[in-house]
CSV table of C-alpha atoms and ligand atoms in Angstrom, one decimal:
chain,number,residue,atom,x,y,z
H,1,MET,CA,182.3,-131.2,103.4
H,2,ILE,CA,186.0,-130.9,103.1
H,3,VAL,CA,187.7,-128.1,105.2
H,4,MET,CA,191.3,-127.2,104.5
H,5,PRO,CA,193.5,-124.6,106.3
H,6,GLU,CA,195.0,-123.6,102.9
H,7,CYS,CA,194.7,-124.3,99.2
H,8,ASP,CA,195.3,-122.7,95.9
H,9,SER,CA,191.6,-122.2,95.1
H,10,THR,CA,188.6,-124.1,96.5
H,11,ASN,CA,187.2,-124.1,92.9
H,12,ALA,CA,190.4,-125.7,91.8
H,13,VAL,CA,190.2,-128.3,94.5
H,14,ALA,CA,186.6,-129.0,93.8
H,15,LEU,CA,187.3,-129.4,90.1
H,16,ARG,CA,190.0,-132.0,91.0
H,17,LEU,CA,187.8,-134.1,93.2
H,18,PRO,CA,187.5,-137.6,92.0
H,19,ASP,CA,184.0,-138.5,90.8
H,20,ALA,CA,183.6,-140.9,93.7
H,21,GLU,CA,183.4,-137.9,96.0
H,22,LEU,CA,180.1,-136.9,94.4
H,23,THR,CA,178.5,-140.3,94.1
H,24,THR,CA,177.1,-140.6,97.7
H,25,HIS,CA,175.1,-137.3,97.8
H,26,GLY,CA,175.6,-136.0,94.3
H,27,TRP,CA,177.5,-133.0,95.8
H,28,ALA,CA,180.6,-131.9,97.9
H,29,VAL,CA,181.6,-128.8,99.6
H,30,VAL,CA,185.2,-127.6,99.8
H,31,ALA,CA,186.0,-124.6,102.1
H,32,ALA,CA,189.4,-123.1,102.9
H,33,GLU,CA,190.7,-120.7,105.5
H,34,LYS,CA,193.2,-119.3,103.1
H,35,GLN,CA,193.4,-119.4,99.3
H,36,THR,CA,196.8,-118.6,97.8
H,37,ALA,CA,195.3,-118.3,94.2
H,38,GLY,CA,191.6,-117.3,94.7
H,39,ARG,CA,190.1,-116.7,91.4
H,40,GLY,CA,187.5,-114.4,90.0
H,41,ARG,CA,185.9,-114.4,86.5
H,42,LEU,CA,188.0,-113.7,83.4
H,43,GLY,CA,191.3,-114.3,85.0
H,44,ARG,CA,190.6,-111.7,87.8
H,45,THR,CA,191.5,-112.6,91.5
H,46,TRP,CA,189.6,-113.0,94.7
H,47,ALA,CA,191.5,-111.6,97.6
H,48,SER,CA,190.5,-112.3,101.2
H,49,PRO,CA,192.8,-112.2,104.4
H,50,PRO,CA,192.5,-115.6,106.3
H,51,GLY,CA,189.7,-115.5,108.8
H,52,ALA,CA,187.9,-112.3,107.3
H,53,GLY,CA,185.5,-114.1,105.0
H,54,VAL,CA,184.3,-117.6,103.9
H,55,THR,CA,185.6,-119.1,100.7
H,56,PHE,CA,184.0,-122.3,99.6
H,57,SER,CA,183.0,-124.2,96.5
H,58,VAL,CA,180.1,-126.6,95.9
H,59,ALA,CA,180.7,-129.4,93.4
H,60,LEU,CA,177.7,-130.9,91.8
H,61,GLY,CA,177.4,-134.0,89.8
H,62,VAL,CA,175.5,-133.0,86.5
H,63,PRO,CA,172.6,-135.3,85.6
H,64,THR,CA,173.1,-136.3,81.9
H,65,HIS,CA,169.5,-135.3,81.1
H,66,LEU,CA,169.9,-131.7,82.3
H,67,PRO,CA,169.5,-129.2,79.6
H,68,ALA,CA,172.7,-127.3,79.1
H,69,ALA,CA,170.8,-123.9,79.6
H,70,GLN,CA,170.0,-124.9,83.1
H,71,LEU,CA,173.6,-125.4,84.0
H,72,GLY,CA,174.0,-121.7,83.1
H,73,LEU,CA,171.6,-120.8,85.9
H,74,LEU,CA,174.0,-122.2,88.6
H,75,PRO,CA,176.0,-118.9,89.2
H,76,LEU,CA,172.8,-116.9,89.3
H,77,LEU,CA,171.4,-119.3,91.9
H,78,ALA,CA,174.5,-119.1,94.0
H,79,GLY,CA,174.3,-115.3,94.1
H,80,MET,CA,170.6,-115.6,95.1
H,81,ALA,CA,171.3,-118.2,97.9
H,82,VAL,CA,174.1,-116.0,99.4
H,83,ALA,CA,172.0,-112.8,99.1
H,84,GLY,CA,169.2,-114.6,100.9
H,85,VAL,CA,171.5,-115.8,103.7
H,86,CYS,CA,172.8,-112.2,104.1
H,87,ARG,CA,169.2,-110.9,104.4
H,88,ALA,CA,168.5,-113.6,107.1
H,89,ASP,CA,171.6,-112.1,108.8
H,90,GLY,CA,170.0,-108.6,108.8
H,91,VAL,CA,171.8,-107.2,105.7
H,92,THR,CA,169.5,-106.2,102.7
H,93,ALA,CA,171.7,-107.7,99.9
H,94,TRP,CA,170.9,-107.8,96.4
H,95,VAL,CA,172.2,-109.7,93.3
H,96,LYS,CA,173.8,-107.6,90.7
H,97,TRP,CA,173.3,-109.5,87.4
H,98,PRO,CA,174.7,-112.0,86.8
H,99,ASN,CA,176.3,-113.0,90.1
H,100,ASP,CA,177.7,-110.3,92.6
H,101,VAL,CA,176.2,-110.0,95.9
H,102,VAL,CA,176.0,-106.2,96.6
H,103,VAL,CA,174.5,-103.5,98.9
H,104,PRO,CA,173.5,-100.2,97.5
H,105,ASP,CA,175.0,-97.0,99.1
H,106,PRO,CA,172.0,-95.2,100.7
H,107,ASP,CA,173.3,-91.9,99.4
H,108,ASP,CA,173.8,-93.1,95.9
H,109,PRO,CA,172.0,-96.2,95.1
H,110,ALA,CA,173.9,-96.6,91.8
H,111,ASP,CA,177.0,-97.1,93.9
H,112,LEU,CA,177.1,-100.8,94.8
H,113,ALA,CA,179.4,-102.2,97.4
H,114,LYS,CA,180.4,-105.8,96.9
H,115,LEU,CA,179.7,-108.2,99.6
H,116,ALA,CA,180.4,-111.5,97.8
H,117,GLY,CA,181.4,-112.8,94.4
H,118,VAL,CA,180.6,-116.1,92.6
H,119,LEU,CA,182.5,-118.1,90.1
H,120,ALA,CA,181.0,-121.1,88.3
H,121,GLU,CA,183.2,-123.5,86.4
H,122,ARG,CA,182.7,-126.7,84.5
H,123,GLY,CA,184.5,-130.0,85.0
H,124,ALA,CA,184.4,-133.1,82.9
H,125,THR,CA,181.4,-134.6,84.8
H,126,SER,CA,180.8,-132.0,87.5
H,127,ALA,CA,179.9,-128.3,87.8
H,128,VAL,CA,181.5,-126.2,90.5
H,129,VAL,CA,180.4,-123.0,92.0
H,130,GLY,CA,182.6,-121.0,94.3
H,131,VAL,CA,181.6,-118.3,96.7
H,132,GLY,CA,183.7,-115.6,98.4
H,133,LEU,CA,181.7,-113.8,101.1
H,134,ASN,CA,183.3,-111.0,103.1
H,135,VAL,CA,182.4,-111.5,106.8
H,136,SER,CA,184.6,-109.5,109.2
H,137,LEU,CA,186.7,-107.8,106.5
H,138,THR,CA,187.5,-104.2,107.9
H,139,ALA,CA,187.8,-101.1,105.6
H,140,ALA,CA,191.6,-101.3,106.0
H,141,GLU,CA,191.6,-105.0,104.8
H,142,ALA,CA,189.4,-104.2,101.7
H,143,PRO,CA,191.3,-105.5,98.7
H,144,VAL,CA,189.4,-102.9,96.4
H,145,PRO,CA,187.7,-99.7,97.6
H,146,ASN,CA,184.0,-100.9,96.8
H,147,ALA,CA,184.4,-104.1,98.9
H,148,THR,CA,182.2,-104.4,101.9
H,149,SER,CA,181.4,-107.1,104.5
H,150,LEU,CA,178.8,-108.4,106.8
H,151,VAL,CA,180.3,-106.7,109.8
H,152,ARG,CA,180.5,-103.2,108.0
H,153,GLN,CA,176.8,-103.7,107.0
H,154,GLY,CA,175.7,-104.4,110.7
H,155,ALA,CA,175.0,-108.1,110.3
H,156,THR,CA,173.4,-109.8,113.4
H,157,SER,CA,175.8,-112.9,113.1
H,158,LEU,CA,179.4,-113.3,111.8
H,159,ASP,CA,179.5,-117.1,112.5
H,160,ARG,CA,181.4,-118.4,109.7
H,161,ASP,CA,180.6,-122.1,110.2
H,162,HIS,CA,177.0,-121.1,110.1
H,163,LEU,CA,177.4,-118.9,107.0
H,164,VAL,CA,179.2,-121.6,105.0
H,165,ALA,CA,176.5,-124.3,105.9
H,166,ALA,CA,173.6,-121.9,105.2
H,167,CYS,CA,175.0,-120.8,101.9
H,168,ALA,CA,175.8,-124.3,100.7
H,169,ALA,CA,172.4,-125.7,101.9
H,170,ALA,CA,170.6,-122.8,100.0
H,171,ILE,CA,172.6,-123.2,96.8
H,172,LEU,CA,171.8,-127.0,97.0
H,173,GLY,CA,168.2,-126.3,97.7
H,174,LEU,CA,167.7,-124.0,94.7
H,175,TRP,CA,169.7,-126.4,92.5
H,176,THR,CA,167.5,-129.3,93.5
H,177,ARG,CA,164.5,-127.3,92.5
H,178,VAL,CA,165.9,-126.5,89.1
H,179,VAL,CA,166.9,-130.1,88.4
H,180,ALA,CA,163.4,-131.2,89.5
H,181,GLY,CA,161.9,-128.9,86.7
H,182,SER,CA,161.1,-125.7,88.7
H,183,ALA,CA,163.6,-123.4,87.0
H,184,ALA,CA,160.8,-120.9,86.1
H,185,ALA,CA,159.6,-120.6,89.8
H,186,VAL,CA,163.2,-120.1,90.9
H,187,MET,CA,163.9,-117.5,88.3
H,188,SER,CA,160.8,-115.6,89.3
H,189,GLU,CA,162.3,-115.5,93.0
H,190,PHE,CA,165.7,-114.4,91.3
H,191,ARG,CA,164.0,-111.4,89.7
H,192,ASP,CA,162.8,-110.3,93.1
H,193,ILE,CA,166.3,-110.1,94.5
H,194,CYS,CA,168.1,-108.8,91.4
H,195,ILE,CA,168.9,-105.0,91.7
H,196,THR,CA,169.9,-104.7,88.1
H,197,ILE,CA,166.4,-105.1,86.7
H,198,GLY,CA,165.2,-101.5,86.1
H,199,ALA,CA,168.7,-100.0,86.3
H,200,ASP,CA,170.4,-98.0,83.5
H,201,VAL,CA,173.5,-100.0,82.8
H,202,GLU,CA,176.5,-100.2,80.6
H,203,ILE,CA,177.5,-103.8,79.7
H,204,HIS,CA,181.1,-104.7,79.0
H,205,GLN,CA,180.9,-107.9,77.0
H,206,PRO,CA,183.8,-110.4,76.6
H,207,GLY,CA,185.5,-109.2,73.4
H,208,GLY,CA,185.4,-105.6,74.4
H,209,HIS,CA,181.9,-104.7,73.0
H,210,ARG,CA,180.0,-102.2,75.1
H,211,LEU,CA,176.2,-101.8,75.3
H,212,ARG,CA,174.1,-99.1,77.0
H,213,GLY,CA,170.5,-99.1,78.0
H,214,GLN,CA,167.9,-100.0,80.6
H,215,ALA,CA,168.0,-103.5,82.0
H,216,THR,CA,164.5,-104.5,81.5
H,217,ALA,CA,164.2,-108.2,82.3
H,218,VAL,CA,166.0,-111.4,83.3
H,219,ASP,CA,164.5,-114.4,81.4
H,220,ASP,CA,164.1,-118.0,82.7
H,221,HIS,CA,167.4,-118.8,81.1
H,222,GLY,CA,169.2,-116.2,83.3
H,223,HIS,CA,169.8,-113.9,80.3
H,224,LEU,CA,169.6,-110.2,80.7
H,225,GLU,CA,167.5,-108.1,78.4
H,226,ILE,CA,168.7,-104.6,77.6
H,227,THR,CA,166.4,-102.0,76.0
H,228,SER,CA,168.2,-99.0,74.3
H,229,GLU,CA,166.8,-95.4,74.3
H,230,GLU,CA,165.4,-96.1,70.8
H,231,GLY,CA,163.5,-99.1,72.2
H,232,ARG,CA,165.8,-101.8,70.5
H,233,SER,CA,166.1,-104.8,72.8
H,234,THR,CA,169.2,-107.0,73.1
H,235,ILE,CA,169.6,-110.3,75.0
H,236,VAL,CA,172.9,-110.5,76.9
H,237,THR,CA,174.2,-113.8,78.1
H,238,ALA,CA,177.6,-112.7,79.6
H,239,GLY,CA,179.4,-109.6,80.6
H,240,ASP,CA,180.4,-107.0,83.4
H,241,VAL,CA,177.5,-104.8,84.4
H,242,ILE,CA,178.2,-101.2,85.4
H,243,HIS,CA,175.1,-99.6,87.0
H,244,VAL,CA,174.8,-96.1,85.8
H,245,ARG,CA,171.5,-95.1,87.4
H,246,PRO,CA,169.5,-97.3,89.9
H,247,PRO,CA,166.0,-98.6,89.4
H,248,GLU,CA,163.3,-96.4,90.6
H,249,PRO,CA,163.3,-95.9,94.4
H,250,PRO,CA,160.3,-98.1,95.3
H,251,GLU,CA,162.4,-101.1,94.3
H,252,LEU,CA,165.3,-100.1,96.7
H,253,PRO,CA,165.4,-100.9,100.5
H,254,LEU,CA,164.4,-98.1,102.8
T,301,BT5,C1,184.2,-112.8,91.4
T,301,BT5,O1,184.8,-112.5,90.2
T,301,BT5,O2,183.6,-112.0,92.1
T,301,BT5,C2,184.2,-114.3,91.6
T,301,BT5,C3,184.8,-114.5,93.1
T,301,BT5,C4,184.7,-116.0,93.5
T,301,BT5,C5,185.6,-116.2,94.6
T,301,BT5,C6,185.3,-117.7,95.2
T,301,BT5,S1,186.2,-117.8,96.7
T,301,BT5,C7,185.9,-119.6,96.7
T,301,BT5,C8,186.0,-120.0,95.2
T,301,BT5,N1,187.4,-120.2,94.8
T,301,BT5,C9,188.0,-119.4,94.0
T,301,BT5,O3,189.2,-119.5,93.6
T,301,BT5,N2,187.1,-118.5,93.5
T,301,BT5,C10,185.9,-118.8,94.2
T,301,BT5,P1,184.7,-111.1,89.5
T,301,BT5,O4,183.2,-110.7,89.1
T,301,BT5,O5,185.6,-111.3,88.3
T,301,BT5,O6,185.3,-110.2,90.5
T,301,BT5,C11,186.6,-110.2,90.8
T,301,BT5,C12,186.9,-108.7,91.3
T,301,BT5,O7,186.3,-108.4,92.6
T,301,BT5,C13,188.3,-108.4,91.5
T,301,BT5,O8,188.9,-108.0,90.3
T,301,BT5,C14,188.4,-107.2,92.4
T,301,BT5,O9,188.0,-106.0,91.9
T,301,BT5,C15,187.1,-107.6,93.3
T,301,BT5,N3,187.5,-108.3,94.6
T,301,BT5,C16,188.4,-109.2,94.8
T,301,BT5,N4,188.4,-109.6,96.1
T,301,BT5,C17,187.3,-109.0,96.7
T,301,BT5,C18,186.7,-109.1,97.9
T,301,BT5,N5,187.2,-109.8,98.9
T,301,BT5,N6,185.6,-108.3,98.1
T,301,BT5,C19,185.0,-107.6,97.2
T,301,BT5,N7,185.6,-107.5,95.8
T,301,BT5,C20,186.7,-108.2,95.6
């Protein structure tokens, strides 16, 4: 594990790691106190004041026999791992497909506050998945109005060393299961923690296409099935999801 006081982006550092760094264990973790160019998906940015959150990336050597589709599960696994760590810390977090970690507003469950974001990127011989998790971020520090943090959600521990280690270990644990052939079992667990399933959604797809309907399933490849009002189903592989109406109440935390 490499801990840096400052870097451009832990994903960028992880992508620049020489292959030798990954040969001992098959993985490396890069964490930074401060990122000067933290990145989100599609050219967006991740903003976090130093000390207010954890920002780290896990670099994985990619086995040559691994089916490409399984690599696509990596960002979902990371969101699932982080949501699980938040739950163990007393915060009922969910994954909004594909990979935001969110907490629903008790007064309006379609209104999701973002606790963490995940960005997966591919290198020549490695895959990198980066996580930004808001820990002690206050309302005044929030870079966007819908950002929340573990402290604002009443977490029992804000120990950032523990959080990085627990999140990285959980990501590696899930990834190891996928590589060992248990992707279907892992995806079944993903469905239990994915708040998007059952919600009415609008999908903003790369290229500007928009799609509305109910999110009816996430398959074992991590793809989202949307069913229109007319009953037509579409499989979505990428996009931003806007929750229009939440799933039925029994699926939400009390
Ligand atoms: C993400 O993208 O959510 C992926 C964020 C990944 C960040 C980690 S930090 C460690 C590693 N190194 C990196 O350089 N990146 C990764 P996306 O779904 O595109 O969401 C980005 C949007 O989230 C922004 O446009 C803002 O609206 C919002 N945002 C930015 N900072 C935030 C924060 N601290 N908390 C909540 N929302 C935030």
